[in-house]
mmCIF file of N, CA, C and O in Angstrom:
data_model
loop_
_atom_site.group_PDB
_atom_site.id
_atom_site.type_symbol
_atom_site.label_atom_id
_atom_site.label_comp_id
_atom_site.label_asym_id
_atom_site.label_seq_id
_atom_site.Cartn_x
_atom_site.Cartn_y
_atom_site.Cartn_z
ATOM 1 N N UNK A 23 88.874 85.619 87.524
ATOM 2 C CA UNK A 23 87.456 85.846 87.382
ATOM 3 C C UNK A 23 87.263 87.226 86.749
ATOM 4 O O UNK A 23 87.983 88.167 87.054
ATOM 5 N N UNK A 24 86.288 87.337 85.892
ATOM 6 C CA UNK A 24 85.987 88.586 85.220
ATOM 7 C C UNK A 24 85.553 89.642 86.243
ATOM 8 O O UNK A 24 84.874 89.340 87.220
ATOM 9 N N UNK A 25 85.935 90.899 85.998
ATOM 10 C CA UNK A 25 85.635 91.973 86.940
ATOM 11 C C UNK A 25 84.129 92.177 87.069
ATOM 12 O O UNK A 25 83.603 92.364 88.175
ATOM 13 N N UNK A 26 83.422 92.113 85.955
ATOM 14 C CA UNK A 26 81.964 92.303 85.994
ATOM 15 C C UNK A 26 81.313 91.183 86.791
ATOM 16 O O UNK A 26 80.413 91.419 87.611
ATOM 17 N N UNK A 27 81.779 89.960 86.597
ATOM 18 C CA UNK A 27 81.211 88.820 87.323
ATOM 19 C C UNK A 27 81.508 88.929 88.823
ATOM 20 O O UNK A 27 80.651 88.619 89.653
ATOM 21 N N UNK A 28 82.716 89.391 89.176
ATOM 22 C CA UNK A 28 83.063 89.575 90.591
ATOM 23 C C UNK A 28 82.157 90.598 91.239
ATOM 24 O O UNK A 28 81.710 90.439 92.369
ATOM 25 N N UNK A 29 81.869 91.671 90.531
ATOM 26 C CA UNK A 29 81.038 92.725 91.110
ATOM 27 C C UNK A 29 79.582 92.295 91.216
ATOM 28 O O UNK A 29 78.903 92.667 92.176
ATOM 29 N N UNK A 30 79.099 91.511 90.266
ATOM 30 C CA UNK A 30 77.739 90.981 90.375
ATOM 31 C C UNK A 30 77.645 90.045 91.573
ATOM 32 O O UNK A 30 76.690 90.111 92.359
ATOM 33 N N UNK A 31 78.646 89.195 91.758
ATOM 34 C CA UNK A 31 78.673 88.297 92.920
ATOM 35 C C UNK A 31 78.787 89.099 94.219
ATOM 36 O O UNK A 31 78.164 88.747 95.225
ATOM 37 N N UNK A 32 79.553 90.187 94.188
ATOM 38 C CA UNK A 32 79.709 91.017 95.380
ATOM 39 C C UNK A 32 78.387 91.653 95.781
ATOM 40 O O UNK A 32 78.047 91.695 96.965
ATOM 41 N N UNK A 33 77.626 92.124 94.821
ATOM 42 C CA UNK A 33 76.330 92.726 95.130
ATOM 43 C C UNK A 33 75.370 91.674 95.670
ATOM 44 O O UNK A 33 74.625 91.922 96.625
ATOM 45 N N UNK A 34 75.393 90.462 95.083
ATOM 46 C CA UNK A 34 74.516 89.392 95.565
ATOM 47 C C UNK A 34 74.868 88.990 96.997
ATOM 48 O O UNK A 34 73.982 88.802 97.836
ATOM 49 N N UNK A 35 76.161 88.873 97.287
ATOM 50 C CA UNK A 35 76.597 88.504 98.640
ATOM 51 C C UNK A 35 76.272 89.627 99.626
ATOM 52 O O UNK A 35 75.850 89.373 100.757
ATOM 53 N N UNK A 36 76.426 90.878 99.200
ATOM 54 C CA UNK A 36 76.093 92.006 100.058
ATOM 55 C C UNK A 36 74.607 92.018 100.389
ATOM 56 O O UNK A 36 74.216 92.213 101.548
ATOM 57 N N UNK A 37 73.759 91.793 99.398
ATOM 58 C CA UNK A 37 72.319 91.759 99.645
ATOM 59 C C UNK A 37 71.937 90.606 100.569
ATOM 60 O O UNK A 37 71.064 90.757 101.433
ATOM 61 N N UNK A 38 72.599 89.456 100.408
ATOM 62 C CA UNK A 38 72.326 88.325 101.296
ATOM 63 C C UNK A 38 72.741 88.645 102.729
ATOM 64 O O UNK A 38 72.015 88.337 103.686
ATOM 65 N N UNK A 39 73.895 89.275 102.908
ATOM 66 C CA UNK A 39 74.359 89.626 104.248
ATOM 67 C C UNK A 39 73.483 90.668 104.914
ATOM 68 O O UNK A 39 73.156 90.562 106.100
ATOM 69 N N UNK A 40 73.068 91.674 104.151
ATOM 70 C CA UNK A 40 72.217 92.715 104.727
ATOM 71 C C UNK A 40 70.836 92.159 105.056
ATOM 72 O O UNK A 40 70.268 92.470 106.109
ATOM 73 N N UNK A 41 70.295 91.328 104.171
ATOM 74 C CA UNK A 41 68.968 90.766 104.455
ATOM 75 C C UNK A 41 69.015 89.825 105.661
ATOM 76 O O UNK A 41 68.090 89.826 106.482
ATOM 77 N N UNK A 42 70.077 89.045 105.811
ATOM 78 C CA UNK A 42 70.210 88.189 106.987
ATOM 79 C C UNK A 42 70.326 89.035 108.250
ATOM 80 O O UNK A 42 69.696 88.736 109.273
ATOM 81 N N UNK A 43 71.103 90.107 108.176
ATOM 82 C CA UNK A 43 71.245 90.989 109.332
ATOM 83 C C UNK A 43 69.939 91.667 109.710
ATOM 84 O O UNK A 43 69.597 91.766 110.892
ATOM 85 N N UNK A 44 69.188 92.118 108.721
ATOM 86 C CA UNK A 44 67.900 92.747 109.013
ATOM 87 C C UNK A 44 66.908 91.740 109.577
ATOM 88 O O UNK A 44 66.103 92.077 110.451
ATOM 89 N N UNK A 45 66.949 90.496 109.100
ATOM 90 C CA UNK A 45 66.060 89.468 109.633
ATOM 91 C C UNK A 45 66.398 89.166 111.089
ATOM 92 O O UNK A 45 65.517 88.954 111.919
ATOM 93 N N UNK A 46 67.698 89.180 111.402
ATOM 94 C CA UNK A 46 68.105 88.912 112.784
ATOM 95 C C UNK A 46 67.652 90.042 113.699
ATOM 96 O O UNK A 46 67.190 89.812 114.814
ATOM 97 N N UNK A 47 67.761 91.277 113.234
ATOM 98 C CA UNK A 47 67.413 92.414 114.077
ATOM 99 C C UNK A 47 65.904 92.573 114.220
ATOM 100 O O UNK A 47 65.387 92.790 115.312
ATOM 101 N N UNK A 48 65.172 92.476 113.112
ATOM 102 C CA UNK A 48 63.744 92.776 113.145
ATOM 103 C C UNK A 48 62.841 91.549 113.026
ATOM 104 O O UNK A 48 61.635 91.668 113.157
ATOM 105 N N UNK A 49 63.403 90.378 112.793
ATOM 106 C CA UNK A 49 62.593 89.212 112.506
ATOM 107 C C UNK A 49 62.355 88.307 113.690
ATOM 108 O O UNK A 49 62.420 88.697 114.857
ATOM 109 N N UNK A 50 62.093 87.065 113.387
ATOM 110 C CA UNK A 50 61.697 86.060 114.361
ATOM 111 C C UNK A 50 62.763 85.725 115.404
ATOM 112 O O UNK A 50 62.413 85.445 116.548
ATOM 113 N N UNK A 51 64.072 85.724 115.090
ATOM 114 C CA UNK A 51 65.048 85.297 116.101
ATOM 115 C C UNK A 51 65.115 86.185 117.331
ATOM 116 O O UNK A 51 65.777 85.843 118.302
ATOM 117 N N UNK A 52 64.447 87.317 117.321
ATOM 118 C CA UNK A 52 64.490 88.210 118.465
ATOM 119 C C UNK A 52 63.866 87.554 119.700
ATOM 120 O O UNK A 52 64.244 87.840 120.824
ATOM 121 N N UNK A 53 62.951 86.636 119.509
ATOM 122 C CA UNK A 53 62.310 85.975 120.631
ATOM 123 C C UNK A 53 62.947 84.660 121.023
ATOM 124 O O UNK A 53 62.431 83.961 121.883
ATOM 125 N N UNK A 54 64.046 84.290 120.400
ATOM 126 C CA UNK A 54 64.689 83.014 120.712
ATOM 127 C C UNK A 54 65.302 83.065 122.106
ATOM 128 O O UNK A 54 65.918 84.026 122.515
ATOM 129 N N UNK A 55 65.161 81.973 122.856
ATOM 130 C CA UNK A 55 65.678 81.872 124.216
ATOM 131 C C UNK A 55 66.621 80.670 124.324
ATOM 132 O O UNK A 55 66.609 79.771 123.498
ATOM 133 N N UNK A 56 67.396 80.664 125.369
ATOM 134 C CA UNK A 56 68.264 79.527 125.667
ATOM 135 C C UNK A 56 69.420 79.392 124.690
ATOM 136 O O UNK A 56 70.102 80.353 124.349
ATOM 137 N N UNK A 57 69.617 78.157 124.224
ATOM 138 C CA UNK A 57 70.728 77.870 123.321
ATOM 139 C C UNK A 57 70.563 78.490 121.948
ATOM 140 O O UNK A 57 71.546 78.664 121.226
ATOM 141 N N UNK A 58 69.341 78.823 121.595
ATOM 142 C CA UNK A 58 69.125 79.445 120.294
ATOM 143 C C UNK A 58 69.686 80.860 120.234
ATOM 144 O O UNK A 58 69.886 81.404 119.153
ATOM 145 N N UNK A 59 69.928 81.462 121.395
ATOM 146 C CA UNK A 59 70.572 82.778 121.404
ATOM 147 C C UNK A 59 71.970 82.693 120.823
ATOM 148 O O UNK A 59 72.425 83.620 120.150
ATOM 149 N N UNK A 60 72.667 81.577 121.067
ATOM 150 C CA UNK A 60 73.993 81.400 120.481
ATOM 151 C C UNK A 60 73.905 81.255 118.970
ATOM 152 O O UNK A 60 74.772 81.736 118.240
ATOM 153 N N UNK A 61 72.852 80.587 118.500
ATOM 154 C CA UNK A 61 72.643 80.478 117.063
ATOM 155 C C UNK A 61 72.383 81.857 116.462
ATOM 156 O O UNK A 61 72.885 82.178 115.385
ATOM 157 N N UNK A 62 71.608 82.682 117.159
ATOM 158 C CA UNK A 62 71.355 84.039 116.684
ATOM 159 C C UNK A 62 72.661 84.830 116.615
ATOM 160 O O UNK A 62 72.900 85.582 115.671
ATOM 161 N N UNK A 63 73.513 84.658 117.606
ATOM 162 C CA UNK A 63 74.813 85.328 117.615
ATOM 163 C C UNK A 63 75.663 84.858 116.433
ATOM 164 O O UNK A 63 76.303 85.666 115.757
ATOM 165 N N UNK A 64 75.663 83.561 116.175
ATOM 166 C CA UNK A 64 76.407 83.013 115.039
ATOM 167 C C UNK A 64 75.878 83.520 113.708
ATOM 168 O O UNK A 64 76.648 83.798 112.786
ATOM 169 N N UNK A 65 74.559 83.647 113.596
ATOM 170 C CA UNK A 65 73.984 84.188 112.364
ATOM 171 C C UNK A 65 74.360 85.658 112.186
ATOM 172 O O UNK A 65 74.565 86.118 111.065
ATOM 173 N N UNK A 66 74.452 86.389 113.280
ATOM 174 C CA UNK A 66 74.904 87.778 113.194
ATOM 175 C C UNK A 66 76.344 87.877 112.720
ATOM 176 O O UNK A 66 76.689 88.736 111.905
ATOM 177 N N UNK A 67 77.192 86.987 113.234
ATOM 178 C CA UNK A 67 78.579 86.963 112.768
ATOM 179 C C UNK A 67 78.664 86.553 111.306
ATOM 180 O O UNK A 67 79.489 87.080 110.552
ATOM 181 N N UNK A 68 77.825 85.619 110.888
ATOM 182 C CA UNK A 68 77.796 85.210 109.480
ATOM 183 C C UNK A 68 77.355 86.365 108.591
ATOM 184 O O UNK A 68 77.872 86.551 107.486
ATOM 185 N N UNK A 69 76.414 87.157 109.075
ATOM 186 C CA UNK A 69 75.971 88.325 108.324
ATOM 187 C C UNK A 69 77.118 89.317 108.139
ATOM 188 O O UNK A 69 77.327 89.844 107.042
ATOM 189 N N UNK A 70 77.864 89.565 109.198
ATOM 190 C CA UNK A 70 79.013 90.467 109.086
ATOM 191 C C UNK A 70 80.084 89.883 108.164
ATOM 192 O O UNK A 70 80.739 90.615 107.422
ATOM 193 N N UNK A 71 80.260 88.573 108.203
ATOM 194 C CA UNK A 71 81.218 87.922 107.314
ATOM 195 C C UNK A 71 80.813 88.035 105.852
ATOM 196 O O UNK A 71 81.659 88.228 104.979
ATOM 197 N N UNK A 72 79.521 87.919 105.578
ATOM 198 C CA UNK A 72 79.053 88.072 104.201
ATOM 199 C C UNK A 72 79.270 89.491 103.696
ATOM 200 O O UNK A 72 79.664 89.696 102.544
ATOM 201 N N UNK A 73 79.043 90.468 104.537
ATOM 202 C CA UNK A 73 79.251 91.855 104.129
ATOM 203 C C UNK A 73 80.741 92.112 103.887
ATOM 204 O O UNK A 73 81.126 92.777 102.922
ATOM 205 N N UNK A 74 81.596 91.557 104.723
ATOM 206 C CA UNK A 74 83.036 91.697 104.536
ATOM 207 C C UNK A 74 83.495 90.985 103.273
ATOM 208 O O UNK A 74 84.340 91.506 102.533
ATOM 209 N N UNK A 75 82.947 89.807 103.009
ATOM 210 C CA UNK A 75 83.309 89.069 101.796
ATOM 211 C C UNK A 75 82.874 89.816 100.545
ATOM 212 O O UNK A 75 83.565 89.771 99.522
ATOM 213 N N UNK A 76 81.755 90.512 100.608
ATOM 214 C CA UNK A 76 81.327 91.274 99.439
ATOM 215 C C UNK A 76 82.289 92.422 99.161
ATOM 216 O O UNK A 76 82.564 92.743 98.008
ATOM 217 N N UNK A 77 82.819 93.042 100.210
ATOM 218 C CA UNK A 77 83.813 94.093 100.004
ATOM 219 C C UNK A 77 85.086 93.518 99.403
ATOM 220 O O UNK A 77 85.717 94.137 98.536
ATOM 221 N N UNK A 78 85.471 92.327 99.828
ATOM 222 C CA UNK A 78 86.660 91.680 99.271
ATOM 223 C C UNK A 78 86.444 91.328 97.804
ATOM 224 O O UNK A 78 87.351 91.447 96.987
ATOM 225 N N UNK A 79 85.229 90.885 97.465
ATOM 226 C CA UNK A 79 84.944 90.569 96.069
ATOM 227 C C UNK A 79 84.914 91.830 95.207
ATOM 228 O O UNK A 79 85.339 91.811 94.049
ATOM 229 N N UNK A 80 84.408 92.909 95.748
ATOM 230 C CA UNK A 80 84.301 94.138 94.974
ATOM 231 C C UNK A 80 85.676 94.767 94.737
ATOM 232 O O UNK A 80 85.969 95.230 93.645
ATOM 233 N N UNK A 81 86.528 94.768 95.747
ATOM 234 C CA UNK A 81 87.848 95.390 95.659
ATOM 235 C C UNK A 81 88.900 94.365 96.076
ATOM 236 O O UNK A 81 89.381 94.386 97.207
ATOM 237 N N UNK A 82 89.316 93.457 95.174
ATOM 238 C CA UNK A 82 90.182 92.356 95.576
ATOM 239 C C UNK A 82 91.646 92.731 95.761
ATOM 240 O O UNK A 82 92.358 92.040 96.451
ATOM 241 N N UNK A 83 92.115 93.792 95.157
ATOM 242 C CA UNK A 83 93.540 94.084 95.146
ATOM 243 C C UNK A 83 94.046 94.604 96.462
ATOM 244 O O UNK A 83 93.328 95.174 97.274
ATOM 245 N N UNK A 84 95.323 94.396 96.651
ATOM 246 C CA UNK A 84 95.984 94.914 97.836
ATOM 247 C C UNK A 84 97.012 95.950 97.432
ATOM 248 O O UNK A 84 97.073 96.408 96.291
ATOM 249 N N UNK A 85 97.865 96.306 98.352
ATOM 250 C CA UNK A 85 98.883 97.311 98.074
ATOM 251 C C UNK A 85 99.905 96.783 97.071
ATOM 252 O O UNK A 85 100.409 97.529 96.243
ATOM 253 N N UNK A 86 100.210 95.494 97.135
ATOM 254 C CA UNK A 86 101.189 94.936 96.215
ATOM 255 C C UNK A 86 100.638 94.742 94.810
ATOM 256 O O UNK A 86 101.396 94.536 93.874
ATOM 257 N N UNK A 87 99.327 94.831 94.633
ATOM 258 C CA UNK A 87 98.739 94.691 93.315
ATOM 259 C C UNK A 87 98.704 96.004 92.542
ATOM 260 O O UNK A 87 98.395 96.024 91.361
ATOM 261 N N UNK A 88 99.001 97.111 93.200
ATOM 262 C CA UNK A 88 99.010 98.399 92.517
ATOM 263 C C UNK A 88 100.114 98.419 91.480
ATOM 264 O O UNK A 88 101.195 97.878 91.678
ATOM 265 N N UNK A 89 99.824 99.091 90.382
ATOM 266 C CA UNK A 89 100.825 99.184 89.325
ATOM 267 C C UNK A 89 101.334 100.612 89.263
ATOM 268 O O UNK A 89 100.615 101.562 89.503
ATOM 269 N N UNK A 90 102.578 100.746 88.927
ATOM 270 C CA UNK A 90 103.169 102.068 88.798
ATOM 271 C C UNK A 90 104.430 102.165 89.629
ATOM 272 O O UNK A 90 104.598 101.456 90.619
ATOM 273 N N UNK A 91 105.348 103.057 89.236
ATOM 274 C CA UNK A 91 106.611 103.158 89.981
ATOM 275 C C UNK A 91 106.442 103.728 91.376
ATOM 276 O O UNK A 91 107.168 103.352 92.291
ATOM 277 N N UNK A 92 105.484 104.615 91.584
ATOM 278 C CA UNK A 92 105.289 105.190 92.919
ATOM 279 C C UNK A 92 104.797 104.125 93.889
ATOM 280 O O UNK A 92 105.232 104.066 95.043
ATOM 281 N N UNK A 93 103.889 103.275 93.447
ATOM 282 C CA UNK A 93 103.370 102.224 94.315
ATOM 283 C C UNK A 93 104.437 101.173 94.593
ATOM 284 O O UNK A 93 104.500 100.632 95.688
ATOM 285 N N UNK A 94 105.272 100.890 93.611
ATOM 286 C CA UNK A 94 106.323 99.894 93.807
ATOM 287 C C UNK A 94 107.365 100.391 94.805
ATOM 288 O O UNK A 94 107.877 99.614 95.608
ATOM 289 N N UNK A 95 107.677 101.686 94.763
ATOM 290 C CA UNK A 95 108.685 102.195 95.694
ATOM 291 C C UNK A 95 108.148 102.227 97.119
ATOM 292 O O UNK A 95 108.890 101.998 98.062
ATOM 293 N N UNK A 96 106.854 102.514 97.310
ATOM 294 C CA UNK A 96 106.300 102.514 98.663
ATOM 295 C C UNK A 96 106.118 101.103 99.183
ATOM 296 O O UNK A 96 106.151 100.894 100.386
ATOM 297 N N UNK A 97 105.921 100.145 98.299
ATOM 298 C CA UNK A 97 105.774 98.757 98.745
ATOM 299 C C UNK A 97 107.108 98.231 99.270
ATOM 300 O O UNK A 97 107.139 97.405 100.165
ATOM 301 N N UNK A 98 108.235 98.701 98.708
ATOM 302 C CA UNK A 98 109.542 98.247 99.161
ATOM 303 C C UNK A 98 110.004 98.989 100.411
ATOM 304 O O UNK A 98 110.793 98.476 101.180
ATOM 305 N N UNK A 99 109.531 100.221 100.619
ATOM 306 C CA UNK A 99 109.965 101.037 101.750
ATOM 307 C C UNK A 99 109.021 100.803 102.933
ATOM 308 O O UNK A 99 107.864 101.198 102.888
ATOM 309 N N UNK A 100 109.494 100.154 104.014
ATOM 310 C CA UNK A 100 108.582 99.875 105.125
ATOM 311 C C UNK A 100 108.283 101.095 105.992
ATOM 312 O O UNK A 100 107.325 101.100 106.739
ATOM 313 N N UNK A 101 109.102 102.154 105.904
ATOM 314 C CA UNK A 101 108.892 103.330 106.744
ATOM 315 C C UNK A 101 107.780 104.189 106.151
ATOM 316 O O UNK A 101 107.727 104.403 104.950
ATOM 317 N N UNK A 102 106.876 104.684 106.992
ATOM 318 C CA UNK A 102 105.827 105.549 106.475
ATOM 319 C C UNK A 102 106.397 106.909 106.096
ATOM 320 O O UNK A 102 107.439 107.338 106.620
ATOM 321 N N UNK A 103 105.749 107.627 105.189
ATOM 322 C CA UNK A 103 106.234 108.957 104.828
ATOM 323 C C UNK A 103 106.085 109.914 106.009
ATOM 324 O O UNK A 103 105.234 109.713 106.874
ATOM 325 N N UNK A 104 106.918 110.943 106.067
ATOM 326 C CA UNK A 104 106.814 111.875 107.197
ATOM 327 C C UNK A 104 105.492 112.626 107.162
ATOM 328 O O UNK A 104 104.997 113.007 106.106
ATOM 329 N N UNK A 105 104.914 112.820 108.321
ATOM 330 C CA UNK A 105 103.641 113.511 108.430
ATOM 331 C C UNK A 105 103.811 114.941 108.876
ATOM 332 O O UNK A 105 104.940 115.412 109.098
ATOM 333 N N UNK A 106 102.716 115.664 109.040
ATOM 334 C CA UNK A 106 102.815 117.079 109.418
ATOM 335 C C UNK A 106 103.294 117.284 110.857
ATOM 336 O O UNK A 106 103.781 118.351 111.180
ATOM 337 N N UNK A 107 103.184 116.270 111.709
ATOM 338 C CA UNK A 107 103.617 116.429 113.099
ATOM 339 C C UNK A 107 105.029 115.937 113.345
ATOM 340 O O UNK A 107 105.551 116.068 114.452
ATOM 341 N N UNK A 108 105.678 115.363 112.304
ATOM 342 C CA UNK A 108 107.057 114.914 112.453
ATOM 343 C C UNK A 108 107.984 116.121 112.402
ATOM 344 O O UNK A 108 107.873 116.980 111.551
ATOM 345 N N UNK A 109 108.918 116.177 113.362
ATOM 346 C CA UNK A 109 109.817 117.341 113.438
ATOM 347 C C UNK A 109 111.199 116.918 113.014
ATOM 348 O O UNK A 109 111.679 115.889 113.253
#
């Protein structure tokens, strides 16, 4: 998929997730009782899923998709580099 098209889709999905989340927080479902509370919970999870999916669409690559010799050597080495507290 083209990078520009992925980012346009990511923005659309992000706006849908944020608008669904805002509707759940400030809109009509706040007064739902009984079994509809579970539906409200599911819609909240769907909103978080849409926001996460938009991040995946915007930045699809992982560590193994990085190009360059430095990235390739760290992908093969499972040990983390030494930190400032390692003695």
